[in-house]
């Protein structure tokens, strides 16, 4: 089946050499739906923020020169001529020895150049006693001091998170141009009549791997297209792959077999990776048709998730124009001796926990029970081809699936 197994590094290089991210275009989306999307154009402010001089405290807008000589024993007396709420405008300028009550964010009235805070005054009806000299521009945020008009706020390619959406809301941008999401076809191939997750039978298995991968695609910032479970019939597989390649950007098949002839028949260059010297995942195959990658993964859901993280996730992110995320790692001590696989790079699923000495321990998971492995696995460790084993209590680097250890409560 496999004429030549590529090493892990060779397989990565071959995939990268054949992958050329095409432009997916852009679409306009409402502001509340652009979280975790990527801006397709520079976002430029159409006005200044704040659009006028504003107060940074609750207090009284005054002329700073009117407070000269004020102290705790001899306050300066000013006349209160009005009150301003947030977003309101005062219809007359402030004159000498006059004050206007303001709140945080109020527009500074014309003629005022300072705001005195409540801790430095006493009010008696419409009279204001000021016990401290105010400085010019005190407690005032100047017009345009936060964001200037016609400034590039976010460049094209910016990942839009909660902070960015808050800024866009302040700029009154209800519509935002974003890059289209990559479309990723996900299907499973099996001789068994596997039930979908919505069905149940105590004697017939449920297909899991494609659901696993489907969710991982969403986490990567793409739109998965679930195509269901296919029998191992070459004609049906050929038809489904042709449809998937024509309508999506990446195709992932869980439950791989020798489909090299099928992929080769669909277009050039066809299969470029047909087996990788890794364990698990030796049977992984990768093809390209008209520039679109087609991945064949094992049907084991834990292994499929691992291979997605190792080979596919970065391609999905690059295609979507988003930053390629680095797998988070944590240092731990090996909970047992773990052996390599001769001539292969080995990836071992581990769970994390703290021992009685508060040391973080990485214990290998028995992947024969693949559902419990999905629940327990915090991540994986890697044993390269030139190592024989990892000894107990040896420091290891754990690559995290989720960025945290769900079963290590103090981690």
XYZ file of C-alpha atoms in Angstrom:
411
model
C 0.000 0.000 0.000
C 2.785 2.458 0.937
C 5.731 2.512 -1.451
C 7.690 4.961 0.704
C 6.892 6.397 4.083
C 7.805 10.042 4.383
C 9.242 11.291 7.641
C 7.177 13.732 9.655
C 9.279 16.682 8.488
C 9.270 15.507 4.856
C 5.488 15.201 4.863
C 5.127 18.731 6.260
C 7.441 20.108 3.563
C 5.615 18.302 0.739
C 2.241 19.569 1.956
C 3.512 23.140 2.318
C 5.144 23.018 -1.126
C 1.839 22.073 -2.767
C -0.371 24.399 -0.750
C -0.917 27.844 -2.231
C -3.631 29.731 -0.315
C -6.009 31.294 -2.804
C -7.884 34.503 -2.103
C -11.388 33.666 -0.896
C -12.710 37.181 -1.395
C -14.648 39.189 1.147
C -18.134 39.689 2.477
C -19.900 42.334 4.523
C -21.130 41.310 7.940
C -22.967 43.102 10.735
C -20.812 44.145 13.662
C -22.270 41.681 16.174
C -21.389 38.776 13.868
C -17.735 39.562 13.135
C -16.248 38.113 16.333
C -13.262 35.902 15.439
C -13.443 37.021 11.806
C -10.592 38.632 9.857
C -10.846 42.141 8.410
C -10.426 42.171 4.632
C -9.587 45.866 4.367
C -7.941 48.578 6.406
C -10.496 49.976 8.842
C -10.304 53.783 8.879
C -11.965 56.140 11.346
C -14.466 58.510 9.748
C -14.455 60.971 12.668
C -12.515 61.853 15.798
C -12.934 60.252 19.215
C -13.895 61.980 21.323
C -15.639 64.223 18.770
C -15.467 67.132 21.240
C -13.671 68.084 24.458
C -15.115 65.962 27.283
C -14.931 65.795 31.052
C -13.014 62.894 32.605
C -14.702 63.349 36.009
C -18.001 64.366 37.538
C -17.710 67.950 38.749
C -18.005 71.501 37.420
C -16.770 73.059 34.183
C -15.075 76.385 34.923
C -12.482 78.886 33.746
C -9.150 77.949 35.355
C -8.165 81.606 35.764
C -11.215 82.188 38.003
C -9.732 79.887 40.688
C -6.449 81.756 41.157
C -5.840 82.252 44.878
C -8.283 79.543 46.004
C -7.316 77.524 49.095
C -8.952 75.639 51.948
C -9.240 78.754 54.103
C -10.254 81.200 51.389
C -12.321 79.516 48.665
C -13.206 81.186 45.399
C -16.945 81.633 44.855
C -18.515 80.886 41.457
C -22.100 81.038 40.193
C -23.657 77.801 38.922
C -25.554 78.599 35.708
C -26.618 75.148 34.541
C -26.220 71.384 34.442
C -25.071 69.058 31.645
C -25.832 65.349 31.322
C -23.988 62.869 29.119
C -24.340 63.705 25.417
C -25.991 67.081 26.042
C -24.771 70.456 24.788
C -24.815 73.742 26.718
C -26.455 76.540 24.726
C -24.356 79.439 25.990
C -20.669 80.070 26.750
C -19.376 80.180 30.307
C -18.551 83.690 31.483
C -16.272 84.971 34.205
C -16.846 83.431 37.662
C -19.422 80.987 36.280
C -19.644 77.166 36.481
C -21.683 74.396 34.859
C -22.288 71.046 36.538
C -21.023 68.122 34.388
C -20.737 64.338 34.571
C -18.099 61.982 33.237
C -18.162 62.223 29.435
C -20.056 65.528 29.281
C -19.286 67.982 26.479
C -17.158 70.829 27.828
C -19.131 74.094 27.442
C -17.671 76.865 25.316
C -15.486 79.181 27.368
C -14.484 76.511 29.897
C -10.916 75.197 30.039
C -10.986 73.058 33.213
C -13.193 70.788 35.309
C -12.970 70.883 39.088
C -13.810 67.584 40.819
C -16.343 67.163 43.632
C -13.673 66.638 46.279
C -12.381 70.192 45.800
C -15.695 72.065 46.103
C -18.717 72.721 48.263
C -22.091 73.689 46.835
C -24.653 75.961 48.466
C -27.751 76.266 46.263
C -26.446 77.967 43.082
C -23.152 78.996 44.640
C -19.965 76.957 44.224
C -17.089 77.290 46.681
C -13.781 76.133 45.131
C -10.949 75.260 47.548
C -8.198 74.499 45.051
C -6.584 76.261 42.109
C -7.444 74.557 38.811
C -4.971 74.172 35.967
C -5.821 74.764 32.324
C -7.097 71.526 30.655
C -7.484 69.857 34.054
C -9.776 66.780 33.851
C -10.475 67.406 30.155
C -9.973 64.916 27.346
C -9.246 66.848 24.177
C -11.169 66.361 20.937
C -9.510 63.659 18.819
C -6.997 62.730 21.531
C -8.076 59.062 21.485
C -8.612 58.456 17.750
C -7.946 60.922 14.956
C -10.123 61.189 11.852
C -8.898 59.253 8.780
C -6.568 57.100 10.905
C -6.053 53.404 10.085
C -7.437 51.784 13.226
C -7.009 48.161 12.157
C -5.076 46.950 9.145
C -6.350 44.369 6.697
C -5.862 40.918 8.198
C -6.709 41.954 11.758
C -8.384 39.228 13.810
C -11.456 40.848 15.339
C -11.944 40.018 19.007
C -13.963 41.575 21.807
C -11.698 44.634 22.143
C -11.716 45.339 18.414
C -15.505 45.069 18.240
C -15.797 47.583 21.082
C -13.641 50.059 19.159
C -15.676 49.523 15.974
C -18.886 50.133 17.908
C -17.499 53.444 19.169
C -16.822 54.361 15.529
C -20.468 53.525 14.706
C -19.461 50.848 12.201
C -22.482 48.593 11.923
C -21.155 46.811 8.817
C -17.614 45.435 8.480
C -15.816 43.948 5.470
C -14.326 40.577 6.451
C -12.588 37.739 4.650
C -14.796 34.852 3.627
C -14.511 31.772 5.801
C -12.732 28.769 4.282
C -15.154 25.940 3.476
C -13.939 22.549 4.708
C -15.719 19.357 3.631
C -15.740 16.617 6.281
C -16.890 13.065 5.581
C -16.310 9.534 6.787
C -15.674 6.382 4.733
C -16.423 2.943 6.178
C -17.606 -0.511 5.127
C -19.740 -0.636 8.247
C -23.105 1.058 8.307
C -22.154 3.483 11.032
C -24.941 5.389 12.711
C -24.936 9.145 12.922
C -24.701 10.731 16.339
C -28.430 11.510 16.297
C -29.305 7.784 16.178
C -28.794 5.019 18.708
C -28.404 1.269 18.640
C -26.718 -0.756 21.400
C -25.116 -3.145 18.887
C -24.099 -0.769 16.082
C -21.286 1.774 16.433
C -21.632 5.514 16.047
C -19.307 7.422 13.733
C -17.243 9.836 15.841
C -14.091 11.002 14.039
C -15.766 13.280 11.498
C -17.745 14.981 14.279
C -14.465 15.504 16.128
C -12.860 17.055 13.081
C -16.004 19.098 12.293
C -15.712 20.858 15.658
C -11.955 21.348 15.233
C -12.589 23.100 11.906
C -14.895 25.586 13.645
C -12.238 26.213 16.305
C -9.787 27.004 13.494
C -11.992 29.791 12.148
C -13.504 27.999 9.156
C -16.918 26.725 8.086
C -17.221 22.916 8.015
C -19.554 21.167 5.586
C -20.581 17.751 6.901
C -21.113 15.223 4.105
C -21.956 12.200 6.245
C -20.770 8.577 6.088
C -19.868 6.931 2.770
C -19.449 3.214 2.056
C -16.090 2.069 0.674
C -17.364 2.138 -2.869
C -14.955 3.760 -5.326
C -17.681 5.136 -7.587
C -19.537 6.807 -4.720
C -16.301 8.097 -3.202
C -15.226 9.514 -6.569
C -18.553 11.306 -6.997
C -18.538 12.696 -3.447
C -14.924 13.869 -3.641
C -15.570 15.577 -6.966
C -18.550 17.405 -5.444
C -16.573 18.337 -2.335
C -13.582 19.632 -4.296
C -15.811 21.759 -6.528
C -17.757 23.303 -3.650
C -15.230 23.627 -0.801
C -11.615 24.650 -0.227
C -10.262 21.690 1.773
C -11.526 18.103 1.989
C -11.027 15.826 5.006
C -11.922 12.133 4.825
C -11.997 10.122 8.062
C -11.556 6.349 7.731
C -8.866 6.332 5.087
C -8.020 3.552 2.677
C -5.959 3.355 -0.487
C -7.763 6.038 -2.455
C -4.719 7.170 -4.437
C -6.170 6.104 -7.792
C -9.405 7.985 -7.090
C -7.649 11.204 -6.144
C -5.193 10.898 -9.030
C -8.148 10.580 -11.406
C -9.646 13.846 -10.181
C -6.752 16.103 -11.115
C -3.091 17.006 -10.748
C -0.866 16.448 -8.898
C -3.014 13.882 -7.076
C -1.597 12.012 -4.088
C 1.617 13.605 -2.795
C 1.850 11.884 0.599
C 0.941 8.211 0.898
C 1.968 7.158 4.369
C 3.977 8.942 7.062
C 6.546 7.459 9.442
C 4.602 8.468 12.533
C 2.730 6.524 15.176
C -0.201 6.758 15.331
C -1.189 7.950 11.872
C 1.047 5.890 9.585
C -1.727 5.458 6.997
C -2.340 9.200 6.595
C -2.502 10.247 2.939
C -2.659 13.687 1.359
C -3.514 14.710 -2.177
C -3.984 17.947 -4.079
C -6.522 18.512 -6.836
C -6.530 21.862 -8.623
C -4.655 23.363 -5.699
C -7.094 22.055 -3.082
C -5.817 19.648 -0.405
C -7.563 16.339 0.286
C -6.643 14.602 3.566
C -7.299 10.960 4.416
C -7.203 10.367 8.179
C -7.711 7.238 10.319
C -11.187 6.667 11.735
C -9.950 6.680 15.351
C -11.296 10.028 16.646
C -8.366 10.715 18.977
C -5.844 10.080 16.208
C -7.896 12.094 13.710
C -7.883 15.058 16.105
C -4.127 14.728 16.626
C -3.445 14.645 12.881
C -5.731 17.606 12.321
C -3.678 19.620 14.805
C -0.366 18.471 13.303
C -1.082 18.865 9.589
C -4.360 20.626 8.791
C -5.106 23.363 11.310
C -2.357 25.706 10.102
C -3.510 25.325 6.474
C -7.075 26.239 7.420
C -5.868 29.313 9.307
C -3.563 30.424 6.485
C -6.339 30.004 3.943
C -8.612 32.162 6.079
C -5.958 34.861 6.377
C -5.758 34.538 10.140
C -2.621 34.205 12.302
C -1.357 30.634 12.571
C -1.743 29.665 16.213
C 1.172 28.043 18.004
C 0.298 24.961 20.027
C 0.532 25.893 23.688
C 2.917 23.786 25.738
C 3.624 23.124 29.377
C 6.526 21.410 31.126
C 5.707 18.293 33.133
C 7.369 15.153 34.481
C 6.775 11.803 32.842
C 4.612 9.571 35.013
C 6.043 6.374 33.517
C 8.597 5.125 31.017
C 7.348 5.665 27.458
C 8.989 3.889 24.540
C 9.540 5.098 20.988
C 8.475 3.379 17.770
C 11.556 2.349 15.780
C 12.010 4.489 12.690
C 8.886 6.501 13.447
C 8.086 9.714 15.260
C 5.740 8.802 18.075
C 3.009 10.928 19.595
C 1.635 9.816 22.952
C -1.642 11.115 24.365
C -1.311 12.148 27.996
C -3.401 13.373 30.875
C -2.080 15.861 33.413
C -2.402 15.847 37.180
C -0.520 17.064 40.238
C 1.135 14.602 42.602
C 1.318 15.014 46.389
C 4.418 17.192 45.975
C 2.534 19.551 43.620
C 4.553 18.408 40.604
C 2.735 18.361 37.272
C 2.746 14.782 35.974
C 2.071 13.606 32.409
C 0.670 10.076 32.290
C 0.112 8.199 29.012
C -3.460 7.304 28.106
C -4.567 3.886 26.926
C -5.969 4.804 23.511
C -7.637 1.417 23.001
C -10.608 2.973 24.755
C -10.765 5.870 22.370
C -13.793 7.584 23.923
C -12.216 7.729 27.376
C -9.043 8.947 25.659
C -11.013 11.867 24.214
C -12.266 12.738 27.688
C -8.947 12.388 29.506
C -6.435 13.677 26.955
C -5.049 17.107 27.807
C -2.505 16.919 25.019
C 0.374 14.863 23.685
C 4.122 14.445 23.949
C 6.488 13.728 21.093
C 9.285 11.153 20.892
C 11.500 11.837 17.894
C 12.988 9.151 15.664
C 16.419 9.339 17.325
C 15.175 8.641 20.866
C 14.561 5.219 22.380
C 12.350 6.170 25.300
C 11.353 8.780 27.847
C 12.163 7.737 31.394
C 9.981 8.125 34.453
C 10.353 11.548 36.132
C 12.046 12.903 32.999
C 10.974 16.427 32.086
C 8.772 16.478 28.992
C 7.041 19.124 26.931
C 3.300 18.561 26.656
C 1.515 20.028 23.633
C -1.926 21.038 24.862
C -5.133 20.384 22.940
C -7.159 23.082 24.682
C -4.573 25.366 26.247
C -5.369 24.071 29.720
C -5.558 20.821 31.638
C -9.179 20.032 32.392
C -8.380 17.276 34.876
C -5.603 19.154 36.675
C -7.728 21.582 38.664
C -4.842 23.628 40.023
C -3.099 23.952 36.647
